[in-house]
Amino acid sequence: MVIKILGMGCAKCKMLEKITQAAVKDLGADATVEKVDDIQKIMGYGVMSTPALVVNEKVKVFGRVPDLKTIRKYIEEEM
């Protein structure tokens, strides 16, 4: 599983990455978490506001940081 954090390194982007890493660890998921900060790649996902969470090439959320429970749900949906 590939999980991508789309964002330019803002505080919310860093928070989303931290919570996502915790969710992956909690679930014991076999996942790679990647940061994407290239604006062209971000726009390629149709995301106009960051941060955004992409799991297996599916945009799950953008423009806000969901809580740990919600991120776990997004990951479980793709397991």
Protein backbone atom coordinates (compact mmCIF):
# COMPACT_ATOMS: atom_id res chain seq x y z
CA MET A 1 0.00 0.00 0.00
CA VAL A 2 1.23 3.46 -0.85
CA ILE A 3 0.03 6.45 1.15
CA LYS A 4 0.85 9.95 -0.02
CA ILE A 5 0.72 13.19 1.93
CA LEU A 6 0.23 16.03 -0.53
CA GLY A 7 1.42 19.41 0.67
CA MET A 8 4.12 22.02 0.67
CA GLY A 9 5.43 21.39 4.19
CA CYS A 10 2.99 23.57 6.14
CA ALA A 11 2.16 22.84 9.78
CA LYS A 12 -1.06 21.02 8.82
CA CYS A 13 0.84 18.93 6.27
CA LYS A 14 3.34 17.87 8.93
CA MET A 15 0.52 17.07 11.36
CA LEU A 16 -1.24 14.92 8.73
CA GLU A 17 2.00 13.02 8.13
CA LYS A 18 2.51 12.45 11.86
CA ILE A 19 -1.04 11.17 12.42
CA THR A 20 -0.87 9.00 9.29
CA GLN A 21 2.39 7.40 10.45
CA ALA A 22 0.73 6.66 13.81
CA ALA A 23 -2.30 5.09 12.08
CA VAL A 24 -0.06 2.88 9.92
CA LYS A 25 1.83 1.74 13.01
CA ASP A 26 -1.37 1.10 15.01
CA LEU A 27 -2.81 -1.02 12.22
CA GLY A 28 0.44 -2.84 11.48
CA ALA A 29 -0.21 -1.98 7.84
CA ASP A 30 2.34 -2.85 5.18
CA ALA A 31 2.45 0.69 3.84
CA THR A 32 4.89 3.26 2.55
CA VAL A 33 4.17 6.88 3.43
CA GLU A 34 5.49 9.39 0.90
CA LYS A 35 5.48 13.18 0.94
CA VAL A 36 4.57 14.91 -2.32
CA ASP A 37 5.43 18.60 -2.48
CA ASP A 38 5.55 19.16 -6.25
CA ILE A 39 2.63 21.47 -7.06
CA GLN A 40 2.13 19.93 -10.53
CA LYS A 41 1.84 16.43 -9.04
CA ILE A 42 -0.54 17.70 -6.35
CA MET A 43 -2.73 19.37 -8.98
CA GLY A 44 -2.68 16.11 -10.94
CA TYR A 45 -4.80 14.60 -8.16
CA GLY A 46 -7.36 17.39 -8.57
CA VAL A 47 -6.48 18.75 -5.15
CA MET A 48 -6.76 22.52 -4.85
CA SER A 49 -6.11 22.84 -1.11
CA THR A 50 -3.63 21.02 1.08
CA PRO A 51 -2.93 18.98 3.00
CA ALA A 52 -4.36 15.95 1.25
CA LEU A 53 -4.24 12.24 1.97
CA VAL A 54 -4.03 9.76 -0.91
CA VAL A 55 -4.25 6.01 -0.26
CA ASN A 56 -3.53 3.67 -3.17
CA GLU A 57 -3.97 6.58 -5.61
CA LYS A 58 -7.41 7.49 -4.19
CA VAL A 59 -7.81 10.95 -2.65
CA LYS A 60 -9.42 10.37 0.73
CA VAL A 61 -9.44 13.91 2.13
CA PHE A 62 -8.04 17.34 1.34
CA GLY A 63 -7.97 20.80 2.89
CA ARG A 64 -8.05 19.57 6.48
CA VAL A 65 -6.42 17.18 8.93
CA PRO A 66 -8.74 14.36 10.02
CA ASP A 67 -8.34 12.64 13.38
CA LEU A 68 -6.49 9.36 13.93
CA LYS A 69 -9.69 7.28 13.91
CA THR A 70 -10.72 8.66 10.52
CA ILE A 71 -7.29 8.11 8.97
CA ARG A 72 -7.28 4.54 10.28
CA LYS A 73 -10.66 4.01 8.57
CA TYR A 74 -9.30 5.34 5.26
CA ILE A 75 -6.34 2.95 5.46
CA GLU A 76 -8.50 -0.03 6.46
CA GLU A 77 -10.75 0.60 3.44
CA GLU A 78 -7.75 -0.07 1.20
CA MET A 79 -6.29 -3.07 3.04
